[in-house]
Amino acid sequence: MELIRRLFYKNEHITLQVTSGNGFHLRPIARFVNEVKALDASVTLIKDGQKADAKSINAILALGLEHGDFFILEAKGRDPRGALSKLSDFFAVLMQDDFIEEKTVALKFQDIIYQSPGMSREVIAQGIAIAPLVSYAQKIVPIGHKKALKDAIATAIGELNHLYQVHKNDANAAIYLAQIGLLEDISQIAGGKDDISTYLSAIKQSIANLQGGAFEARRLDYMDIQKRVLAHMGEAAEFKSPTTPFILLSDDLLPSEIQALSKQNIKGVVLKKGSMASHTAILLRSFGIPALIADVQITDGTPCILDALQGFLIPDPQPADILIAQNRAEKYRRSINKAHQKRFEKTITPSGGLIKILANISDLKSALEAKEQGSDGVGLLRSEFMFRETEPTAEEQTKAYREIFELFEDVTVRTLDVGGDKSLPYIQIHDEANPFLGIRGVRLFRSHPHIMETQLQAIFQAADGRAVKIMFPMVSSPQEFIYAKNFAQAVATRYGLDIRKVSFGIMIEVPAVIFEMEAFNQIVDFYSIGTNDLTQYLFAIERTHPTLHADPLSPALFDALNILYQKSAKPISICGEIAAEKEAVGKLLEIGFSILSIAPSHIPTIKEIIRNG
């Protein structure tokens, strides 16, 4: 997760930086606008002299705030300073919550050379489809009851609210809330008039404002809400799908159309003007519809192979290629099913080695997902993500930890890792020239001892005799570990808590640890390597930097991992994103690592990749 960085504070201004890899896009903007509307203040966002009313989703979206961009938040009213404080803290939470959609981890499939000529294209959603190509075409469907504009808008909002309630446990449910915000905003821009031409003009202008910008793909959301409203005014348009299997060819698709298509005979989608960042693309992946981006002209009815594992579209394939694709599709289907069915089984390598696959989680919801996906335990509980907006009591923390501890026999809790690109509204850290090299991780034991005491008290109370692992982040010296462990033991003594089954270890993120392994071996119970930060510090490239990027598969990183493994005399695991990279898993196993901790959604696939060697 990537968060906000604050630079300076004035009475009525604060400068913020967008550090989410997704930028400040539609879904978090909608939440931010709702927060602003609850305040008695006039708030404005300013970027490069361009201003946007903070109560307008459209205006903020038009600023095109991308990852790394700075903007000024200006407030006027009775308490502008208080409004800025609340909004900047909320913005921090938004950036923290704004997940970068995880890449799909593909099972190993050998690339195939087809005999028929094909076109290599960008993959939106993996899979294989073999069917005739059908061009998208709408037709107007008459409806019995036509509503006035205001009633049509209210009905459309009601539909979106219903969709949100039905899918609120889905990570993509925020799409529906964002579209509700757009509908309300457009209505306000149109002046609340019951005039369809004014309403359509407002939508047209909003789309034009996005032209050529970072969030141009959001035009589909405007088109989507327009379609919903017009449908209730007598202009319902729909795609008449064939009764036989087909691959759909379209310039693009609206988000609302994906769910309807998923219930039809669709086998795949080819978008001429699609975007990997659009809500349409997100939903295609969510519904498992193989899809490519390919600006092609192919006659309707032409049989095609859509190989979205390899990124190929092949019109008029030869019979031999159809057979290859059919075998490939069947193998892919069986592999996915097998991985899911075997997700609770042990992970044994072809040579007989047992690999433990744990989960990286942040709350009870992700813990339950990890359990369902077949996790062998929790290798990283990111405790700083459990209580985001207000400081929790010891009782609240105890309850939350206990719910997770009861799900697994093996749980590793990382103590608060605030600082760098992660912040909490109730933990104040003075502005630093380089927060990644400042107060963060284990250093909080000295700067914020009361916060750490409450957290450790809660963890120990929740453990209640269970074998729980406590991991200190950003440790750079044996002395830091000793101080933190002594602190933890003193907390247990102070509250009369039994911690005989609690073990203490460190997350290896700081390169200095490589040269202190002999000393650490004498004092720690375990190690877990956080490859994201370790890579950052090895290459001196901030992992949230907008233009500089370190190679996550660099030989230098694997050399460092090999040294750490060879020097370790205690159990050692990997809990960084590299453990879910299929290109990296084999290398990690070759080094000797047998404990990997990854995102819950990747667990079945990674287990099967390891079993297949």
PDB file of N, CA and C in Angstrom, residues 414-417 438 440-445 470-485 504-517 519-520 523-524 526-528 530 533-534 537 564:
ATOM      1  N   ARG A 414       3.268  -8.188  12.685  1.00  0.00           N
ATOM      2  CA  ARG A 414       4.277  -7.133  12.597  1.00  0.00           C
ATOM      3  C   ARG A 414       3.796  -5.952  13.429  1.00  0.00           C
ATOM      4  N   THR A 415       4.621  -5.499  14.358  1.00  0.00           N
ATOM      5  CA  THR A 415       4.240  -4.323  15.141  1.00  0.00           C
ATOM      6  C   THR A 415       4.145  -3.123  14.211  1.00  0.00           C
ATOM      7  N   LEU A 416       3.510  -2.075  14.697  1.00  0.00           N
ATOM      8  CA  LEU A 416       3.204  -0.915  13.857  1.00  0.00           C
ATOM      9  C   LEU A 416       4.394  -0.483  13.002  1.00  0.00           C
ATOM     10  N   ASP A 417       4.154  -0.394  11.690  1.00  0.00           N
ATOM     11  CA  ASP A 417       5.190   0.032  10.758  1.00  0.00           C
ATOM     12  C   ASP A 417       4.770   1.351  10.131  1.00  0.00           C
ATOM     13  N   GLY A 438      13.688   7.924   8.101  1.00  0.00           N
ATOM     14  CA  GLY A 438      13.431   8.606   9.361  1.00  0.00           C
ATOM     15  C   GLY A 438      12.748   7.745  10.395  1.00  0.00           C
ATOM     16  N   ARG A 440      10.333   5.409  11.658  1.00  0.00           N
ATOM     17  CA  ARG A 440       9.411   4.396  11.149  1.00  0.00           C
ATOM     18  C   ARG A 440       9.753   3.056  11.774  1.00  0.00           C
ATOM     19  N   GLY A 441       8.797   2.137  11.722  1.00  0.00           N
ATOM     20  CA  GLY A 441       9.037   0.783  12.193  1.00  0.00           C
ATOM     21  C   GLY A 441       9.419   0.708  13.654  1.00  0.00           C
ATOM     22  N   VAL A 442      10.494  -0.006  13.939  1.00  0.00           N
ATOM     23  CA  VAL A 442      10.922  -0.265  15.306  1.00  0.00           C
ATOM     24  C   VAL A 442      11.306   1.017  16.053  1.00  0.00           C
ATOM     25  N   ARG A 443      11.586   2.081  15.308  1.00  0.00           N
ATOM     26  CA  ARG A 443      11.974   3.350  15.941  1.00  0.00           C
ATOM     27  C   ARG A 443      10.821   3.993  16.695  1.00  0.00           C
ATOM     28  N   LEU A 444       9.597   3.503  16.444  1.00  0.00           N
ATOM     29  CA  LEU A 444       8.437   4.018  17.178  1.00  0.00           C
ATOM     30  C   LEU A 444       8.489   3.642  18.657  1.00  0.00           C
ATOM     31  N   PHE A 445       9.249   2.604  19.006  1.00  0.00           N
ATOM     32  CA  PHE A 445       9.350   2.216  20.412  1.00  0.00           C
ATOM     33  C   PHE A 445       9.965   3.338  21.248  1.00  0.00           C
ATOM     34  N   ILE A 470       5.877 -12.324  17.215  1.00  0.00           N
ATOM     35  CA  ILE A 470       5.928 -10.864  17.142  1.00  0.00           C
ATOM     36  C   ILE A 470       7.137 -10.490  16.278  1.00  0.00           C
ATOM     37  N   MET A 471       6.897  -9.694  15.248  1.00  0.00           N
ATOM     38  CA  MET A 471       7.982  -9.305  14.341  1.00  0.00           C
ATOM     39  C   MET A 471       8.162  -7.788  14.361  1.00  0.00           C
ATOM     40  N   PHE A 472       9.397  -7.360  14.621  1.00  0.00           N
ATOM     41  CA  PHE A 472       9.710  -5.940  14.635  1.00  0.00           C
ATOM     42  C   PHE A 472      10.210  -5.507  13.259  1.00  0.00           C
ATOM     43  N   PRO A 473       9.621  -4.459  12.674  1.00  0.00           N
ATOM     44  CA  PRO A 473      10.031  -4.010  11.334  1.00  0.00           C
ATOM     45  C   PRO A 473      11.155  -2.983  11.374  1.00  0.00           C
ATOM     46  N   MET A 474      11.889  -2.890  10.288  1.00  0.00           N
ATOM     47  CA  MET A 474      12.928  -1.872  10.068  1.00  0.00           C
ATOM     48  C   MET A 474      14.054  -1.926  11.105  1.00  0.00           C
ATOM     49  N   VAL A 475      14.345  -3.107  11.609  1.00  0.00           N
ATOM     50  CA  VAL A 475      15.455  -3.269  12.552  1.00  0.00           C
ATOM     51  C   VAL A 475      16.772  -3.169  11.773  1.00  0.00           C
ATOM     52  N   SER A 476      17.703  -2.383  12.281  1.00  0.00           N
ATOM     53  CA  SER A 476      18.985  -2.206  11.589  1.00  0.00           C
ATOM     54  C   SER A 476      20.183  -2.634  12.420  1.00  0.00           C
ATOM     55  N   SER A 477      19.938  -2.920  13.713  1.00  0.00           N
ATOM     56  CA  SER A 477      21.055  -3.339  14.568  1.00  0.00           C
ATOM     57  C   SER A 477      20.549  -4.269  15.656  1.00  0.00           C
ATOM     58  N   PRO A 478      21.422  -5.120  16.204  1.00  0.00           N
ATOM     59  CA  PRO A 478      21.016  -5.994  17.315  1.00  0.00           C
ATOM     60  C   PRO A 478      20.497  -5.196  18.503  1.00  0.00           C
ATOM     61  N   GLN A 479      21.076  -4.017  18.742  1.00  0.00           N
ATOM     62  CA  GLN A 479      20.661  -3.196  19.875  1.00  0.00           C
ATOM     63  C   GLN A 479      19.197  -2.773  19.764  1.00  0.00           C
ATOM     64  N   GLU A 480      18.745  -2.486  18.524  1.00  0.00           N
ATOM     65  CA  GLU A 480      17.348  -2.105  18.333  1.00  0.00           C
ATOM     66  C   GLU A 480      16.418  -3.260  18.674  1.00  0.00           C
ATOM     67  N   PHE A 481      16.794  -4.460  18.255  1.00  0.00           N
ATOM     68  CA  PHE A 481      15.971  -5.622  18.563  1.00  0.00           C
ATOM     69  C   PHE A 481      15.922  -5.862  20.072  1.00  0.00           C
ATOM     70  N   ILE A 482      17.066  -5.803  20.722  1.00  0.00           N
ATOM     71  CA  ILE A 482      17.124  -6.042  22.165  1.00  0.00           C
ATOM     72  C   ILE A 482      16.254  -5.034  22.900  1.00  0.00           C
ATOM     73  N   TYR A 483      16.323  -3.760  22.496  1.00  0.00           N
ATOM     74  CA  TYR A 483      15.517  -2.720  23.143  1.00  0.00           C
ATOM     75  C   TYR A 483      14.021  -3.027  22.986  1.00  0.00           C
ATOM     76  N   ALA A 484      13.602  -3.381  21.750  1.00  0.00           N
ATOM     77  CA  ALA A 484      12.188  -3.648  21.488  1.00  0.00           C
ATOM     78  C   ALA A 484      11.709  -4.883  22.253  1.00  0.00           C
ATOM     79  N   LYS A 485      12.522  -5.941  22.291  1.00  0.00           N
ATOM     80  CA  LYS A 485      12.121  -7.153  23.005  1.00  0.00           C
ATOM     81  C   LYS A 485      12.027  -6.897  24.505  1.00  0.00           C
ATOM     82  N   PHE A 504       9.935 -13.883  19.225  1.00  0.00           N
ATOM     83  CA  PHE A 504      10.257 -12.550  18.715  1.00  0.00           C
ATOM     84  C   PHE A 504      11.268 -12.652  17.567  1.00  0.00           C
ATOM     85  N   GLY A 505      10.964 -11.945  16.484  1.00  0.00           N
ATOM     86  CA  GLY A 505      11.862 -11.948  15.331  1.00  0.00           C
ATOM     87  C   GLY A 505      11.912 -10.585  14.669  1.00  0.00           C
ATOM     88  N   ILE A 506      12.577 -10.518  13.549  1.00  0.00           N
ATOM     89  CA  ILE A 506      12.698  -9.248  12.844  1.00  0.00           C
ATOM     90  C   ILE A 506      12.323  -9.420  11.372  1.00  0.00           C
ATOM     91  N   MET A 507      11.859  -8.330  10.786  1.00  0.00           N
ATOM     92  CA  MET A 507      11.694  -8.281   9.343  1.00  0.00           C
ATOM     93  C   MET A 507      12.990  -7.713   8.778  1.00  0.00           C
ATOM     94  N   ILE A 508      13.605  -8.444   7.877  1.00  0.00           N
ATOM     95  CA  ILE A 508      14.866  -7.977   7.282  1.00  0.00           C
ATOM     96  C   ILE A 508      14.541  -7.091   6.091  1.00  0.00           C
ATOM     97  N   GLU A 509      14.797  -5.806   6.266  1.00  0.00           N
ATOM     98  CA  GLU A 509      14.557  -4.813   5.216  1.00  0.00           C
ATOM     99  C   GLU A 509      15.759  -3.901   5.021  1.00  0.00           C
ATOM    100  N   VAL A 510      16.583  -3.801   6.058  1.00  0.00           N
ATOM    101  CA  VAL A 510      17.725  -2.893   6.035  1.00  0.00           C
ATOM    102  C   VAL A 510      18.984  -3.692   5.685  1.00  0.00           C
ATOM    103  N   PRO A 511      19.720  -3.300   4.644  1.00  0.00           N
ATOM    104  CA  PRO A 511      20.902  -4.063   4.211  1.00  0.00           C
ATOM    105  C   PRO A 511      21.943  -4.281   5.306  1.00  0.00           C
ATOM    106  N   ALA A 512      21.999  -3.391   6.311  1.00  0.00           N
ATOM    107  CA  ALA A 512      22.981  -3.537   7.379  1.00  0.00           C
ATOM    108  C   ALA A 512      22.848  -4.875   8.102  1.00  0.00           C
ATOM    109  N   VAL A 513      21.645  -5.438   8.113  1.00  0.00           N
ATOM    110  CA  VAL A 513      21.418  -6.706   8.803  1.00  0.00           C
ATOM    111  C   VAL A 513      22.251  -7.822   8.191  1.00  0.00           C
ATOM    112  N   ILE A 514      22.498  -7.732   6.889  1.00  0.00           N
ATOM    113  CA  ILE A 514      23.292  -8.764   6.202  1.00  0.00           C
ATOM    114  C   ILE A 514      24.641  -8.949   6.883  1.00  0.00           C
ATOM    115  N   PHE A 515      25.212  -7.860   7.369  1.00  0.00           N
ATOM    116  CA  PHE A 515      26.551  -7.898   7.956  1.00  0.00           C
ATOM    117  C   PHE A 515      26.537  -8.154   9.466  1.00  0.00           C
ATOM    118  N   GLU A 516      25.324  -8.318  10.040  1.00  0.00           N
ATOM    119  CA  GLU A 516      25.196  -8.536  11.483  1.00  0.00           C
ATOM    120  C   GLU A 516      24.500  -9.861  11.788  1.00  0.00           C
ATOM    121  N   MET A 517      24.415 -10.744  10.791  1.00  0.00           N
ATOM    122  CA  MET A 517      23.637 -11.957  10.972  1.00  0.00           C
ATOM    123  C   MET A 517      24.147 -12.836  12.107  1.00  0.00           C
ATOM    124  N   ALA A 519      25.439 -11.948  14.910  1.00  0.00           N
ATOM    125  CA  ALA A 519      24.949 -11.400  16.180  1.00  0.00           C
ATOM    126  C   ALA A 519      23.445 -11.617  16.317  1.00  0.00           C
ATOM    127  N   PHE A 520      22.701 -11.413  15.228  1.00  0.00           N
ATOM    128  CA  PHE A 520      21.247 -11.604  15.280  1.00  0.00           C
ATOM    129  C   PHE A 520      20.883 -13.062  15.555  1.00  0.00           C
ATOM    130  N   ILE A 523      20.149 -13.872  19.122  1.00  0.00           N
ATOM    131  CA  ILE A 523      19.098 -13.217  19.917  1.00  0.00           C
ATOM    132  C   ILE A 523      17.692 -13.331  19.344  1.00  0.00           C
ATOM    133  N   VAL A 524      17.535 -13.574  18.035  1.00  0.00           N
ATOM    134  CA  VAL A 524      16.192 -13.621  17.459  1.00  0.00           C
ATOM    135  C   VAL A 524      15.682 -15.063  17.405  1.00  0.00           C
ATOM    136  N   PHE A 526      13.324 -15.835  14.844  1.00  0.00           N
ATOM    137  CA  PHE A 526      13.024 -16.073  13.424  1.00  0.00           C
ATOM    138  C   PHE A 526      13.303 -14.807  12.615  1.00  0.00           C
ATOM    139  N   TYR A 527      13.340 -14.980  11.292  1.00  0.00           N
ATOM    140  CA  TYR A 527      13.495 -13.863  10.352  1.00  0.00           C
ATOM    141  C   TYR A 527      12.402 -13.931   9.289  1.00  0.00           C
ATOM    142  N   SER A 528      12.017 -12.774   8.789  1.00  0.00           N
ATOM    143  CA  SER A 528      11.163 -12.701   7.601  1.00  0.00           C
ATOM    144  C   SER A 528      11.711 -11.563   6.736  1.00  0.00           C
ATOM    145  N   GLY A 530      11.452  -8.778   4.071  1.00  0.00           N
ATOM    146  CA  GLY A 530      10.535  -7.902   3.354  1.00  0.00           C
ATOM    147  C   GLY A 530      11.231  -7.392   2.096  1.00  0.00           C
ATOM    148  N   ASP A 533      10.959  -3.397   0.701  1.00  0.00           N
ATOM    149  CA  ASP A 533      11.837  -2.372   1.270  1.00  0.00           C
ATOM    150  C   ASP A 533      13.309  -2.729   1.101  1.00  0.00           C
ATOM    151  N   LEU A 534      13.646  -4.016   1.185  1.00  0.00           N
ATOM    152  CA  LEU A 534      15.039  -4.407   0.996  1.00  0.00           C
ATOM    153  C   LEU A 534      15.522  -3.977  -0.387  1.00  0.00           C
ATOM    154  N   TYR A 537      16.136  -0.160  -0.468  1.00  0.00           N
ATOM    155  CA  TYR A 537      17.363   0.299   0.181  1.00  0.00           C
ATOM    156  C   TYR A 537      18.621  -0.231  -0.508  1.00  0.00           C
ATOM    157  N   LEU A 564      21.664 -13.994   2.921  1.00  0.00           N
ATOM    158  CA  LEU A 564      20.853 -14.017   4.146  1.00  0.00           C
ATOM    159  C   LEU A 564      20.444 -15.430   4.513  1.00  0.00           C
TER     160      LEU A 564
END
